PDB file of C-alpha atoms in Angstrom:
ATOM      1  CA  UNK A  18      34.214   7.634 -18.924  1.00  0.00           C
ATOM      2  CA  UNK A  19      31.866   9.153 -21.402  1.00  0.00           C
ATOM      3  CA  UNK A  20      28.280   7.840 -21.435  1.00  0.00           C
ATOM      4  CA  UNK A  21      28.535   6.575 -24.965  1.00  0.00           C
ATOM      5  CA  UNK A  22      31.654   4.597 -24.066  1.00  0.00           C
ATOM      6  CA  UNK A  23      30.028   3.212 -20.924  1.00  0.00           C
ATOM      7  CA  UNK A  24      26.935   1.963 -22.921  1.00  0.00           C
ATOM      8  CA  UNK A  25      29.269   0.381 -25.512  1.00  0.00           C
ATOM      9  CA  UNK A  26      31.268  -1.328 -22.782  1.00  0.00           C
ATOM     10  CA  UNK A  27      28.105  -2.538 -20.970  1.00  0.00           C
ATOM     11  CA  UNK A  28      26.638  -3.959 -24.303  1.00  0.00           C
ATOM     12  CA  UNK A  29      29.965  -5.675 -25.208  1.00  0.00           C
ATOM     13  CA  UNK A  30      30.242  -7.205 -21.625  1.00  0.00           C
ATOM     14  CA  UNK A  31      26.617  -8.496 -21.543  1.00  0.00           C
ATOM     15  CA  UNK A  32      26.896  -9.983 -25.069  1.00  0.00           C
ATOM     16  CA  UNK A  33      30.032 -11.745 -24.107  1.00  0.00           C
ATOM     17  CA  UNK A  34      28.315 -13.573 -21.331  1.00  0.00           C
ATOM     18  CA  UNK A  35      25.497 -16.199 -20.822  1.00  0.00           C
ATOM     19  CA  UNK A  36      24.040 -14.514 -17.855  1.00  0.00           C
ATOM     20  CA  UNK A  37      20.417 -13.676 -17.558  1.00  0.00           C
ATOM     21  CA  UNK A  38      19.703  -9.989 -17.536  1.00  0.00           C
ATOM     22  CA  UNK A  39      18.693 -10.304 -13.900  1.00  0.00           C
ATOM     23  CA  UNK A  40      21.830 -11.981 -12.948  1.00  0.00           C
ATOM     24  CA  UNK A  41      23.895  -9.430 -14.945  1.00  0.00           C
ATOM     25  CA  UNK A  42      22.218  -6.404 -13.248  1.00  0.00           C
ATOM     26  CA  UNK A  43      22.871  -7.911  -9.774  1.00  0.00           C
ATOM     27  CA  UNK A  44      26.537  -8.710 -10.415  1.00  0.00           C
ATOM     28  CA  UNK A  45      27.767  -5.719 -12.229  1.00  0.00           C
ATOM     29  CA  UNK A  46      25.764  -2.669 -11.260  1.00  0.00           C
ATOM     30  CA  UNK A  47      28.296  -1.299  -8.945  1.00  0.00           C
ATOM     31  CA  UNK A  48      31.060  -2.081 -11.444  1.00  0.00           C
ATOM     32  CA  UNK A  49      29.412   0.541 -13.801  1.00  0.00           C
ATOM     33  CA  UNK A  50      28.800   3.205 -11.166  1.00  0.00           C
ATOM     34  CA  UNK A  51      25.130   2.397 -10.375  1.00  0.00           C
ATOM     35  CA  UNK A  52      23.530   2.514  -6.987  1.00  0.00           C
ATOM     36  CA  UNK A  53      21.490  -0.625  -7.550  1.00  0.00           C
ATOM     37  CA  UNK A  54      20.566  -3.278  -9.938  1.00  0.00           C
ATOM     38  CA  UNK A  55      17.378  -1.615 -10.961  1.00  0.00           C
ATOM     39  CA  UNK A  56      19.295   1.536 -12.309  1.00  0.00           C
ATOM     40  CA  UNK A  57      21.418  -0.678 -14.586  1.00  0.00           C
ATOM     41  CA  UNK A  58      18.306  -2.517 -15.680  1.00  0.00           C
ATOM     42  CA  UNK A  59      16.610   0.787 -16.761  1.00  0.00           C
ATOM     43  CA  UNK A  60      19.608   1.842 -18.708  1.00  0.00           C
ATOM     44  CA  UNK A  61      19.837  -1.382 -20.598  1.00  0.00           C
ATOM     45  CA  UNK A  62      16.230  -1.337 -21.467  1.00  0.00           C
ATOM     46  CA  UNK A  63      16.434   2.233 -22.710  1.00  0.00           C
ATOM     47  CA  UNK A  64      19.479   1.385 -24.889  1.00  0.00           C
ATOM     48  CA  UNK A  65      17.979  -1.855 -26.159  1.00  0.00           C
ATOM     49  CA  UNK A  66      20.708  -4.053 -24.612  1.00  0.00           C
ATOM     50  CA  UNK A  67      18.587  -7.131 -24.387  1.00  0.00           C
ATOM     51  CA  UNK A  68      18.755 -10.904 -24.279  1.00  0.00           C
ATOM     52  CA  UNK A  69      16.878 -11.085 -27.571  1.00  0.00           C
ATOM     53  CA  UNK A  70      19.419  -8.819 -29.362  1.00  0.00           C
ATOM     54  CA  UNK A  71      22.308 -10.797 -27.863  1.00  0.00           C
ATOM     55  CA  UNK A  72      20.836 -13.933 -29.200  1.00  0.00           C
ATOM     56  CA  UNK A  73      20.404 -12.314 -32.652  1.00  0.00           C
ATOM     57  CA  UNK A  74      24.101 -11.223 -32.567  1.00  0.00           C
ATOM     58  CA  UNK A  75      25.131 -14.827 -31.991  1.00  0.00           C
ATOM     59  CA  UNK A  76      22.847 -16.126 -34.723  1.00  0.00           C
ATOM     60  CA  UNK A  77      24.184 -13.604 -37.233  1.00  0.00           C
ATOM     61  CA  UNK A  78      27.887 -14.460 -36.673  1.00  0.00           C
ATOM     62  CA  UNK A  79      29.489 -15.819 -39.811  1.00  0.00           C
ATOM     63  CA  UNK A  80      30.472 -19.483 -39.202  1.00  0.00           C
ATOM     64  CA  UNK A  81      32.669 -20.859 -41.871  1.00  0.00           C
ATOM     65  CA  UNK A  82      31.617 -24.306 -43.368  1.00  0.00           C
ATOM     66  CA  UNK A  83      33.555 -27.239 -42.250  1.00  0.00           C
ATOM     67  CA  UNK A  84      33.684 -30.345 -44.329  1.00  0.00           C
ATOM     68  CA  UNK A  85      34.166 -33.493 -42.238  1.00  0.00           C
ATOM     69  CA  UNK A  86      35.386 -36.803 -43.242  1.00  0.00           C
ATOM     70  CA  UNK A  87      33.207 -39.678 -41.986  1.00  0.00           C
ATOM     71  CA  UNK A  88      31.606 -42.947 -43.117  1.00  0.00           C
ATOM     72  CA  UNK A  89      27.792 -42.279 -43.443  1.00  0.00           C
ATOM     73  CA  UNK A  90      27.166 -46.032 -43.335  1.00  0.00           C
ATOM     74  CA  UNK A  91      28.305 -46.232 -39.641  1.00  0.00           C
ATOM     75  CA  UNK A  92      26.137 -43.381 -38.449  1.00  0.00           C
ATOM     76  CA  UNK A  93      22.457 -43.599 -37.335  1.00  0.00           C
ATOM     77  CA  UNK A  94      20.406 -41.048 -39.300  1.00  0.00           C
ATOM     78  CA  UNK A  95      23.459 -40.067 -41.232  1.00  0.00           C
ATOM     79  CA  UNK A  96      24.636 -38.058 -38.164  1.00  0.00           C
ATOM     80  CA  UNK A  97      21.771 -35.462 -38.512  1.00  0.00           C
ATOM     81  CA  UNK A  98      20.776 -33.939 -35.192  1.00  0.00           C
ATOM     82  CA  UNK A  99      17.478 -34.928 -33.473  1.00  0.00           C
ATOM     83  CA  UNK A 100      14.552 -32.671 -34.193  1.00  0.00           C
ATOM     84  CA  UNK A 101      13.518 -29.864 -31.882  1.00  0.00           C
ATOM     85  CA  UNK A 102       9.930 -30.511 -32.822  1.00  0.00           C
ATOM     86  CA  UNK A 103       7.518 -32.256 -30.432  1.00  0.00           C
ATOM     87  CA  UNK A 104       4.228 -34.050 -31.076  1.00  0.00           C
ATOM     88  CA  UNK A 105       1.469 -32.498 -28.873  1.00  0.00           C
ATOM     89  CA  UNK A 106      -1.184 -34.976 -27.856  1.00  0.00           C
ATOM     90  CA  UNK A 107      -4.547 -34.676 -26.337  1.00  0.00           C
ATOM     91  CA  UNK A 108      -5.376 -35.678 -22.626  1.00  0.00           C
ATOM     92  CA  UNK A 109      -7.797 -38.488 -21.989  1.00  0.00           C
ATOM     93  CA  UNK A 110     -10.670 -38.097 -19.575  1.00  0.00           C
ATOM     94  CA  UNK A 111     -10.614 -40.906 -17.085  1.00  0.00           C
ATOM     95  CA  UNK A 112     -12.862 -43.737 -18.283  1.00  0.00           C
ATOM     96  CA  UNK A 113     -14.966 -43.778 -15.082  1.00  0.00           C
ATOM     97  CA  UNK A 114     -16.421 -40.442 -15.817  1.00  0.00           C
ATOM     98  CA  UNK A 115     -19.539 -40.723 -17.775  1.00  0.00           C
ATOM     99  CA  UNK A 116     -21.556 -37.508 -17.458  1.00  0.00           C
ATOM    100  CA  UNK A 117     -19.656 -34.395 -18.174  1.00  0.00           C
ATOM    101  CA  UNK A 118     -20.921 -30.741 -17.888  1.00  0.00           C
ATOM    102  CA  UNK A 119     -19.116 -28.330 -20.334  1.00  0.00           C
ATOM    103  CA  UNK A 120     -19.180 -24.628 -19.956  1.00  0.00           C
ATOM    104  CA  UNK A 121     -17.270 -22.504 -22.211  1.00  0.00           C
ATOM    105  CA  UNK A 122     -16.628 -18.753 -22.968  1.00  0.00           C
ATOM    106  CA  UNK A 123     -17.788 -17.416 -19.466  1.00  0.00           C
ATOM    107  CA  UNK A 124     -15.388 -14.427 -19.883  1.00  0.00           C
ATOM    108  CA  UNK A 125     -15.685 -13.824 -16.156  1.00  0.00           C
ATOM    109  CA  UNK A 126     -16.139 -11.067 -14.918  1.00  0.00           C
ATOM    110  CA  UNK A 127     -18.019 -10.066 -17.956  1.00  0.00           C
ATOM    111  CA  UNK A 128     -20.399 -13.051 -17.701  1.00  0.00           C
ATOM    112  CA  UNK A 129     -24.255 -13.099 -18.153  1.00  0.00           C
ATOM    113  CA  UNK A 130     -25.305 -13.891 -14.627  1.00  0.00           C
ATOM    114  CA  UNK A 131     -28.667 -15.120 -15.712  1.00  0.00           C
ATOM    115  CA  UNK A 132     -27.355 -17.495 -18.293  1.00  0.00           C
ATOM    116  CA  UNK A 133     -24.538 -18.681 -16.110  1.00  0.00           C
ATOM    117  CA  UNK A 134     -26.698 -19.625 -13.059  1.00  0.00           C
ATOM    118  CA  UNK A 135     -29.144 -21.318 -15.427  1.00  0.00           C
ATOM    119  CA  UNK A 136     -26.402 -23.529 -16.739  1.00  0.00           C
ATOM    120  CA  UNK A 137     -25.018 -24.331 -13.229  1.00  0.00           C
ATOM    121  CA  UNK A 138     -28.481 -25.208 -11.916  1.00  0.00           C
ATOM    122  CA  UNK A 139     -29.235 -27.495 -14.860  1.00  0.00           C
ATOM    123  CA  UNK A 140     -25.815 -29.316 -14.395  1.00  0.00           C
ATOM    124  CA  UNK A 141     -26.594 -29.791 -10.691  1.00  0.00           C
ATOM    125  CA  UNK A 142     -30.005 -31.182 -11.448  1.00  0.00           C
ATOM    126  CA  UNK A 143     -28.500 -33.517 -14.022  1.00  0.00           C
ATOM    127  CA  UNK A 144     -26.021 -34.889 -11.454  1.00  0.00           C
ATOM    128  CA  UNK A 145     -22.913 -34.580 -13.673  1.00  0.00           C
ATOM    129  CA  UNK A 146     -19.855 -36.475 -12.457  1.00  0.00           C
ATOM    130  CA  UNK A 147     -17.408 -33.994 -14.065  1.00  0.00           C
ATOM    131  CA  UNK A 148     -17.333 -30.334 -14.919  1.00  0.00           C
ATOM    132  CA  UNK A 149     -15.156 -29.246 -17.825  1.00  0.00           C
ATOM    133  CA  UNK A 150     -14.381 -25.461 -18.369  1.00  0.00           C
ATOM    134  CA  UNK A 151     -13.491 -25.526 -21.927  1.00  0.00           C
ATOM    135  CA  UNK A 152     -11.599 -22.095 -22.232  1.00  0.00           C
ATOM    136  CA  UNK A 153     -12.050 -18.507 -21.974  1.00  0.00           C
ATOM    137  CA  UNK A 154     -13.436 -18.836 -18.459  1.00  0.00           C
ATOM    138  CA  UNK A 155     -11.770 -15.675 -17.507  1.00  0.00           C
ATOM    139  CA  UNK A 156     -11.683 -12.559 -19.883  1.00  0.00           C
ATOM    140  CA  UNK A 157      -8.624 -10.581 -18.775  1.00  0.00           C
ATOM    141  CA  UNK A 158      -9.841  -7.464 -20.427  1.00  0.00           C
ATOM    142  CA  UNK A 159      -7.604  -5.212 -18.239  1.00  0.00           C
ATOM    143  CA  UNK A 160      -4.387  -6.763 -19.785  1.00  0.00           C
ATOM    144  CA  UNK A 161      -5.624  -7.216 -23.332  1.00  0.00           C
ATOM    145  CA  UNK A 162      -3.439  -6.030 -26.178  1.00  0.00           C
ATOM    146  CA  UNK A 163      -6.597  -4.500 -27.848  1.00  0.00           C
ATOM    147  CA  UNK A 164      -8.132  -1.171 -27.286  1.00  0.00           C
ATOM    148  CA  UNK A 165      -9.391  -0.977 -23.683  1.00  0.00           C
ATOM    149  CA  UNK A 166     -11.844   1.249 -21.866  1.00  0.00           C
ATOM    150  CA  UNK A 167      -9.792   3.039 -19.274  1.00  0.00           C
ATOM    151  CA  UNK A 168     -12.834   2.862 -16.755  1.00  0.00           C
ATOM    152  CA  UNK A 169     -12.639  -0.943 -17.064  1.00  0.00           C
ATOM    153  CA  UNK A 170      -8.864  -1.395 -16.610  1.00  0.00           C
ATOM    154  CA  UNK A 171      -8.966  -2.972 -13.091  1.00  0.00           C
ATOM    155  CA  UNK A 172      -6.794  -6.061 -13.218  1.00  0.00           C
ATOM    156  CA  UNK A 173      -6.902  -6.470  -9.301  1.00  0.00           C
ATOM    157  CA  UNK A 174     -10.604  -6.542  -9.506  1.00  0.00           C
ATOM    158  CA  UNK A 175     -10.760  -9.097 -12.186  1.00  0.00           C
ATOM    159  CA  UNK A 176      -8.363 -11.385 -10.257  1.00  0.00           C
ATOM    160  CA  UNK A 177     -10.395 -11.118  -7.137  1.00  0.00           C
ATOM    161  CA  UNK A 178     -13.691 -12.023  -8.910  1.00  0.00           C
ATOM    162  CA  UNK A 179     -12.008 -14.743 -10.863  1.00  0.00           C
ATOM    163  CA  UNK A 180     -10.699 -16.389  -7.844  1.00  0.00           C
ATOM    164  CA  UNK A 181     -13.951 -16.056  -6.023  1.00  0.00           C
ATOM    165  CA  UNK A 182     -15.826 -17.645  -9.024  1.00  0.00           C
ATOM    166  CA  UNK A 183     -13.569 -20.553  -8.879  1.00  0.00           C
ATOM    167  CA  UNK A 184     -14.199 -20.879  -5.206  1.00  0.00           C
ATOM    168  CA  UNK A 185     -17.937 -20.765  -5.732  1.00  0.00           C
ATOM    169  CA  UNK A 186     -17.745 -23.438  -8.452  1.00  0.00           C
ATOM    170  CA  UNK A 187     -15.816 -25.823  -6.119  1.00  0.00           C
ATOM    171  CA  UNK A 188     -18.274 -25.094  -3.358  1.00  0.00           C
ATOM    172  CA  UNK A 189     -21.239 -25.914  -5.730  1.00  0.00           C
ATOM    173  CA  UNK A 190     -19.443 -29.070  -7.364  1.00  0.00           C
ATOM    174  CA  UNK A 191     -17.901 -30.067  -4.110  1.00  0.00           C
ATOM    175  CA  UNK A 192     -17.337 -33.831  -4.852  1.00  0.00           C
ATOM    176  CA  UNK A 193     -16.504 -34.169  -8.589  1.00  0.00           C
ATOM    177  CA  UNK A 194     -13.475 -33.462 -10.830  1.00  0.00           C
ATOM    178  CA  UNK A 195     -13.200 -29.936 -12.301  1.00  0.00           C
ATOM    179  CA  UNK A 196     -11.043 -29.367 -15.366  1.00  0.00           C
ATOM    180  CA  UNK A 197      -9.862 -25.811 -16.344  1.00  0.00           C
ATOM    181  CA  UNK A 198      -8.802 -25.638 -19.961  1.00  0.00           C
ATOM    182  CA  UNK A 199      -6.821 -22.606 -20.968  1.00  0.00           C
ATOM    183  CA  UNK A 200      -8.200 -20.609 -23.809  1.00  0.00           C
ATOM    184  CA  UNK A 201      -6.896 -17.687 -25.922  1.00  0.00           C
ATOM    185  CA  UNK A 202      -8.099 -15.168 -23.227  1.00  0.00           C
ATOM    186  CA  UNK A 203      -6.260 -17.007 -20.582  1.00  0.00           C
ATOM    187  CA  UNK A 204      -3.140 -16.769 -22.749  1.00  0.00           C
ATOM    188  CA  UNK A 205      -3.365 -13.024 -22.089  1.00  0.00           C
ATOM    189  CA  UNK A 206      -1.953 -13.583 -18.628  1.00  0.00           C
ATOM    190  CA  UNK A 207       1.081 -15.406 -19.803  1.00  0.00           C
ATOM    191  CA  UNK A 208       1.649 -12.924 -22.627  1.00  0.00           C
ATOM    192  CA  UNK A 209       1.395 -10.058 -20.191  1.00  0.00           C
ATOM    193  CA  UNK A 210       3.950 -11.539 -17.946  1.00  0.00           C
ATOM    194  CA  UNK A 211       6.498 -12.464 -20.815  1.00  0.00           C
ATOM    195  CA  UNK A 212       6.069  -9.253 -22.500  1.00  0.00           C
ATOM    196  CA  UNK A 213       5.721  -6.658 -19.762  1.00  0.00           C
ATOM    197  CA  UNK A 214       7.234  -8.420 -16.722  1.00  0.00           C
ATOM    198  CA  UNK A 215       9.891 -10.926 -18.101  1.00  0.00           C
ATOM    199  CA  UNK A 216      11.595 -11.106 -14.661  1.00  0.00           C
ATOM    200  CA  UNK A 217       8.496 -12.318 -13.098  1.00  0.00           C
ATOM    201  CA  UNK A 218       7.268 -14.717 -15.708  1.00  0.00           C
ATOM    202  CA  UNK A 219       9.185 -17.778 -14.102  1.00  0.00           C
ATOM    203  CA  UNK A 220       8.284 -17.018 -10.524  1.00  0.00           C
ATOM    204  CA  UNK A 221       6.434 -20.036  -9.098  1.00  0.00           C
ATOM    205  CA  UNK A 222       3.747 -18.137  -7.336  1.00  0.00           C
ATOM    206  CA  UNK A 223       2.856 -16.319 -10.555  1.00  0.00           C
ATOM    207  CA  UNK A 224       2.235 -19.508 -12.614  1.00  0.00           C
ATOM    208  CA  UNK A 225      -1.394 -19.543 -13.699  1.00  0.00           C
ATOM    209  CA  UNK A 226      -2.525 -22.526 -11.692  1.00  0.00           C
ATOM    210  CA  UNK A 227      -0.866 -21.243  -8.563  1.00  0.00           C
ATOM    211  CA  UNK A 228      -1.812 -17.641  -8.849  1.00  0.00           C
ATOM    212  CA  UNK A 229      -5.486 -18.546  -9.433  1.00  0.00           C
ATOM    213  CA  UNK A 230      -5.433 -21.273  -6.644  1.00  0.00           C
ATOM    214  CA  UNK A 231      -6.360 -24.111  -9.035  1.00  0.00           C
ATOM    215  CA  UNK A 232      -4.040 -26.323  -6.929  1.00  0.00           C
ATOM    216  CA  UNK A 233      -5.692 -25.450  -3.647  1.00  0.00           C
ATOM    217  CA  UNK A 234      -9.213 -26.099  -5.059  1.00  0.00           C
ATOM    218  CA  UNK A 235      -8.181 -29.302  -6.628  1.00  0.00           C
ATOM    219  CA  UNK A 236      -9.001 -28.129 -10.193  1.00  0.00           C
ATOM    220  CA  UNK A 237      -6.999 -29.742 -13.034  1.00  0.00           C
ATOM    221  CA  UNK A 238      -5.441 -27.413 -15.606  1.00  0.00           C
ATOM    222  CA  UNK A 239      -5.311 -28.368 -19.146  1.00  0.00           C
ATOM    223  CA  UNK A 240      -2.904 -26.313 -21.376  1.00  0.00           C
ATOM    224  CA  UNK A 241      -4.129 -24.030 -24.126  1.00  0.00           C
ATOM    225  CA  UNK A 242      -2.755 -26.176 -26.886  1.00  0.00           C
ATOM    226  CA  UNK A 243      -4.185 -29.508 -25.554  1.00  0.00           C
ATOM    227  CA  UNK A 244      -7.355 -31.264 -26.397  1.00  0.00           C
ATOM    228  CA  UNK A 245      -9.356 -33.598 -24.098  1.00  0.00           C
ATOM    229  CA  UNK A 246     -10.684 -36.895 -25.485  1.00  0.00           C
ATOM    230  CA  UNK A 247     -13.948 -37.865 -23.955  1.00  0.00           C
ATOM    231  CA  UNK A 248     -14.646 -41.303 -25.304  1.00  0.00           C
ATOM    232  CA  UNK A 249     -14.763 -40.861 -29.096  1.00  0.00           C
ATOM    233  CA  UNK A 250     -15.273 -37.113 -28.754  1.00  0.00           C
ATOM    234  CA  UNK A 251     -12.366 -34.546 -29.031  1.00  0.00           C
ATOM    235  CA  UNK A 252     -13.093 -31.395 -26.951  1.00  0.00           C
ATOM    236  CA  UNK A 253     -11.146 -28.223 -27.835  1.00  0.00           C
ATOM    237  CA  UNK A 254     -11.547 -24.569 -26.984  1.00  0.00           C
ATOM    238  CA  UNK A 255     -11.479 -23.807 -30.725  1.00  0.00           C
ATOM    239  CA  UNK A 256      -8.722 -21.267 -30.925  1.00  0.00           C
ATOM    240  CA  UNK A 257      -6.220 -24.089 -31.669  1.00  0.00           C
ATOM    241  CA  UNK A 258      -7.837 -24.605 -35.095  1.00  0.00           C
ATOM    242  CA  UNK A 259      -9.035 -21.228 -36.340  1.00  0.00           C
ATOM    243  CA  UNK A 260     -10.046 -17.728 -35.438  1.00  0.00           C
ATOM    244  CA  UNK A 261     -13.676 -17.272 -36.717  1.00  0.00           C
ATOM    245  CA  UNK A 262     -16.596 -19.505 -36.772  1.00  0.00           C
ATOM    246  CA  UNK A 263     -18.017 -18.643 -40.240  1.00  0.00           C
ATOM    247  CA  UNK A 264     -21.608 -19.050 -41.239  1.00  0.00           C
ATOM    248  CA  UNK A 265     -21.676 -22.697 -39.847  1.00  0.00           C
ATOM    249  CA  UNK A 266     -19.055 -23.108 -37.135  1.00  0.00           C
ATOM    250  CA  UNK A 267     -19.560 -26.856 -36.806  1.00  0.00           C
ATOM    251  CA  UNK A 268     -19.238 -27.488 -40.604  1.00  0.00           C
ATOM    252  CA  UNK A 269     -15.924 -25.685 -40.570  1.00  0.00           C
ATOM    253  CA  UNK A 270     -14.962 -27.715 -37.588  1.00  0.00           C
ATOM    254  CA  UNK A 271     -15.797 -30.976 -39.338  1.00  0.00           C
ATOM    255  CA  UNK A 272     -13.564 -29.871 -42.232  1.00  0.00           C
ATOM    256  CA  UNK A 273     -10.737 -29.267 -39.775  1.00  0.00           C
ATOM    257  CA  UNK A 274     -10.823 -32.346 -37.660  1.00  0.00           C
ATOM    258  CA  UNK A 275     -12.927 -35.009 -39.517  1.00  0.00           C
ATOM    259  CA  UNK A 276     -13.816 -36.571 -36.264  1.00  0.00           C
ATOM    260  CA  UNK A 277     -16.388 -36.126 -33.507  1.00  0.00           C
ATOM    261  CA  UNK A 278     -15.249 -32.811 -31.998  1.00  0.00           C
ATOM    262  CA  UNK A 279     -16.879 -30.156 -29.785  1.00  0.00           C
ATOM    263  CA  UNK A 280     -15.563 -26.505 -29.409  1.00  0.00           C
ATOM    264  CA  UNK A 281     -16.565 -23.364 -27.686  1.00  0.00           C
ATOM    265  CA  UNK A 282     -14.709 -20.135 -28.866  1.00  0.00           C
ATOM    266  CA  UNK A 283     -17.253 -19.007 -31.354  1.00  0.00           C
ATOM    267  CA  UNK A 284     -19.957 -18.193 -29.053  1.00  0.00           C
ATOM    268  CA  UNK A 285     -22.621 -19.903 -31.133  1.00  0.00           C
ATOM    269  CA  UNK A 286     -24.593 -23.108 -30.979  1.00  0.00           C
ATOM    270  CA  UNK A 287     -24.360 -25.245 -34.126  1.00  0.00           C
ATOM    271  CA  UNK A 288     -24.508 -29.015 -34.999  1.00  0.00           C
ATOM    272  CA  UNK A 289     -23.208 -30.870 -38.042  1.00  0.00           C
ATOM    273  CA  UNK A 290     -23.611 -34.609 -38.685  1.00  0.00           C
ATOM    274  CA  UNK A 291     -21.908 -36.547 -41.710  1.00  0.00           C
ATOM    275  CA  UNK A 292     -22.023 -40.119 -42.740  1.00  0.00           C
ATOM    276  CA  UNK A 293     -18.901 -41.940 -43.965  1.00  0.00           C
ATOM    277  CA  UNK A 294     -18.743 -44.496 -46.719  1.00  0.00           C
ATOM    278  CA  UNK A 295     -18.461 -47.104 -43.871  1.00  0.00           C
ATOM    279  CA  UNK A 296     -21.937 -45.881 -42.697  1.00  0.00           C
ATOM    280  CA  UNK A 297     -20.492 -44.410 -39.509  1.00  0.00           C
ATOM    281  CA  UNK A 298     -21.693 -40.910 -38.251  1.00  0.00           C
ATOM    282  CA  UNK A 299     -19.277 -38.058 -37.399  1.00  0.00           C
ATOM    283  CA  UNK A 300     -20.775 -35.243 -35.297  1.00  0.00           C
ATOM    284  CA  UNK A 301     -19.261 -31.885 -34.697  1.00  0.00           C
ATOM    285  CA  UNK A 302     -20.576 -29.202 -32.292  1.00  0.00           C
ATOM    286  CA  UNK A 303     -19.981 -25.628 -31.330  1.00  0.00           C
ATOM    287  CA  UNK A 304     -21.607 -24.486 -28.095  1.00  0.00           C
ATOM    288  CA  UNK A 305     -22.960 -21.268 -26.948  1.00  0.00           C
ATOM    289  CA  UNK A 306     -21.172 -18.765 -24.527  1.00  0.00           C
ATOM    290  CA  UNK A 307     -22.237 -17.478 -21.078  1.00  0.00           C
ATOM    291  CA  UNK A 308     -20.929 -14.007 -21.515  1.00  0.00           C
ATOM    292  CA  UNK A 309     -22.824 -10.795 -22.594  1.00  0.00           C
ATOM    293  CA  UNK A 310     -24.135 -11.240 -26.154  1.00  0.00           C
ATOM    294  CA  UNK A 311     -23.702  -7.687 -27.450  1.00  0.00           C
ATOM    295  CA  UNK A 312     -20.401  -6.336 -26.155  1.00  0.00           C
ATOM    296  CA  UNK A 313     -19.000  -2.894 -27.226  1.00  0.00           C
ATOM    297  CA  UNK A 314     -16.506  -4.598 -29.580  1.00  0.00           C
ATOM    298  CA  UNK A 315     -19.315  -6.621 -31.336  1.00  0.00           C
ATOM    299  CA  UNK A 316     -22.741  -5.233 -30.587  1.00  0.00           C
ATOM    300  CA  UNK A 317     -24.472  -6.997 -33.465  1.00  0.00           C
ATOM    301  CA  UNK A 318     -22.986 -10.400 -33.204  1.00  0.00           C
ATOM    302  CA  UNK A 319     -24.936 -13.626 -33.767  1.00  0.00           C
ATOM    303  CA  UNK A 320     -23.851 -14.994 -30.419  1.00  0.00           C
ATOM    304  CA  UNK A 321     -26.149 -16.989 -28.190  1.00  0.00           C
ATOM    305  CA  UNK A 322     -25.981 -18.495 -24.752  1.00  0.00           C
ATOM    306  CA  UNK A 323     -25.537 -22.224 -24.237  1.00  0.00           C
ATOM    307  CA  UNK A 324     -23.507 -25.098 -22.847  1.00  0.00           C
ATOM    308  CA  UNK A 325     -23.308 -28.937 -23.196  1.00  0.00           C
ATOM    309  CA  UNK A 326     -23.676 -32.217 -21.404  1.00  0.00           C
ATOM    310  CA  UNK A 327     -21.625 -35.153 -22.716  1.00  0.00           C
ATOM    311  CA  UNK A 328     -22.604 -38.725 -21.759  1.00  0.00           C
ATOM    312  CA  UNK A 329     -20.293 -41.617 -22.565  1.00  0.00           C
ATOM    313  CA  UNK A 330     -21.390 -45.240 -22.894  1.00  0.00           C
ATOM    314  CA  UNK A 331     -19.014 -47.990 -24.032  1.00  0.00           C
ATOM    315  CA  UNK A 332     -16.642 -45.346 -25.303  1.00  0.00           C
ATOM    316  CA  UNK A 333     -19.287 -43.638 -27.414  1.00  0.00           C
ATOM    317  CA  UNK A 334     -20.276 -40.016 -26.803  1.00  0.00           C
ATOM    318  CA  UNK A 335     -23.718 -38.452 -26.795  1.00  0.00           C
ATOM    319  CA  UNK A 336     -23.963 -34.540 -26.759  1.00  0.00           C
ATOM    320  CA  UNK A 337     -26.752 -32.624 -25.515  1.00  0.00           C
ATOM    321  CA  UNK A 338     -26.061 -29.115 -27.152  1.00  0.00           C
ATOM    322  CA  UNK A 339     -28.084 -26.758 -25.012  1.00  0.00           C
ATOM    323  CA  UNK A 340     -29.208 -23.157 -25.717  1.00  0.00           C
ATOM    324  CA  UNK A 341     -30.309 -20.606 -23.150  1.00  0.00           C
ATOM    325  CA  UNK A 342     -32.552 -17.744 -23.955  1.00  0.00           C
ATOM    326  CA  UNK A 343     -33.569 -15.002 -21.542  1.00  0.00           C
ATOM    327  CA  UNK A 344     -32.022 -16.955 -18.719  1.00  0.00           C
ATOM    328  CA  UNK A 345     -33.951 -20.166 -19.370  1.00  0.00           C
ATOM    329  CA  UNK A 346     -33.264 -23.371 -21.318  1.00  0.00           C
ATOM    330  CA  UNK A 347     -34.802 -23.420 -24.769  1.00  0.00           C
TER     331      UNK A 347
END
C-alpha cells in the first residue's frame, strides 16, 4: 500500500471511531504495520490526524433540518435543551477564621527573599489564624509561552524549589489552614500539559495539587476562576477581571466589582474608598508583590513589595494593606 493511501485509510478509520488517540494508537498500530503505538502516534501528529480535526469534521457535517410536530403547551421550556453554561461561585472562608494573612505574586523561585521573609515574620508575629496565597505563588518561567532566557529554562529546578517552599511554609505555619489560590502563572502548568503533553494531562499524579503535594501538606487549593469570600470582602487574584492595573488599580477594581474587593496580580499597593447613597462605604484594594521589582521584561515598572492582613469581626472586614521597602515594613 502506498504511503498516501495508508494515511488516508488511517484518517478515515480514526474519524469513524470515538476512540481517544491513545486508545487508537494502542489498538491499531500493528494493523497498519507499525512496531509500536508511539510510531503510529508520531505519524498521526505529523499528518495532522487529530481529535480536534475529527471533531471539526463532525461539526461541519451538513445535517438537514427536521420539522417535528408536537404540542408546545405540553413541553417544559418548549422542549429547548438545558444550557451547557454554569454559574461559577466564590468559596466562603470558614466563619471561625478571623485573622488572615494574604501573600500574593511571590513568583517563586523569582521571589525577593528580603521582602518575602519580612512578610512571613510579620504574619508570625501577628498570630494569624489562616494563610491565604492569593495567586502567582509560582512563576513557571521555564514553561511560559513568552520569550524565555535559555539559561533560566530549568523546569526541574523550579519544581524542586516550589515544592520545598510549600514545605517551608507548612513548617512555619504548622497549625493553621493554608489556602493556595491558582493565578494566571499557575495556569501555565495546565496549559503546558494540555498543549504539549495531552496524553499526560489527565494522569492523577500530574494534577496540580498532587504534583506539588498540596494534599500531603494539607494545603487547600482554590481554582483559578474562583474567588474567596472573607466576611464582606471578596478576595481574587485579579486576572479574573482584567489584565493591567492602570493608574489606580483599586479604582479600576471598584468599577469592576462594586463591592469590597482585594486583589494581587498588579504588583502595586493601592486603596480606594467610596460612599454609597445609603451612607455605606465600599473599599477596594490591590496589594504589593513579593517578587523582584525590576525584572528583565519590565525593568522600569511601578511595582512595589507588600502583603495584607484581613481581620473579620461580625462579618465585617478590616484590611491592613502593608507595604515593604528595602526589606522592612513601611
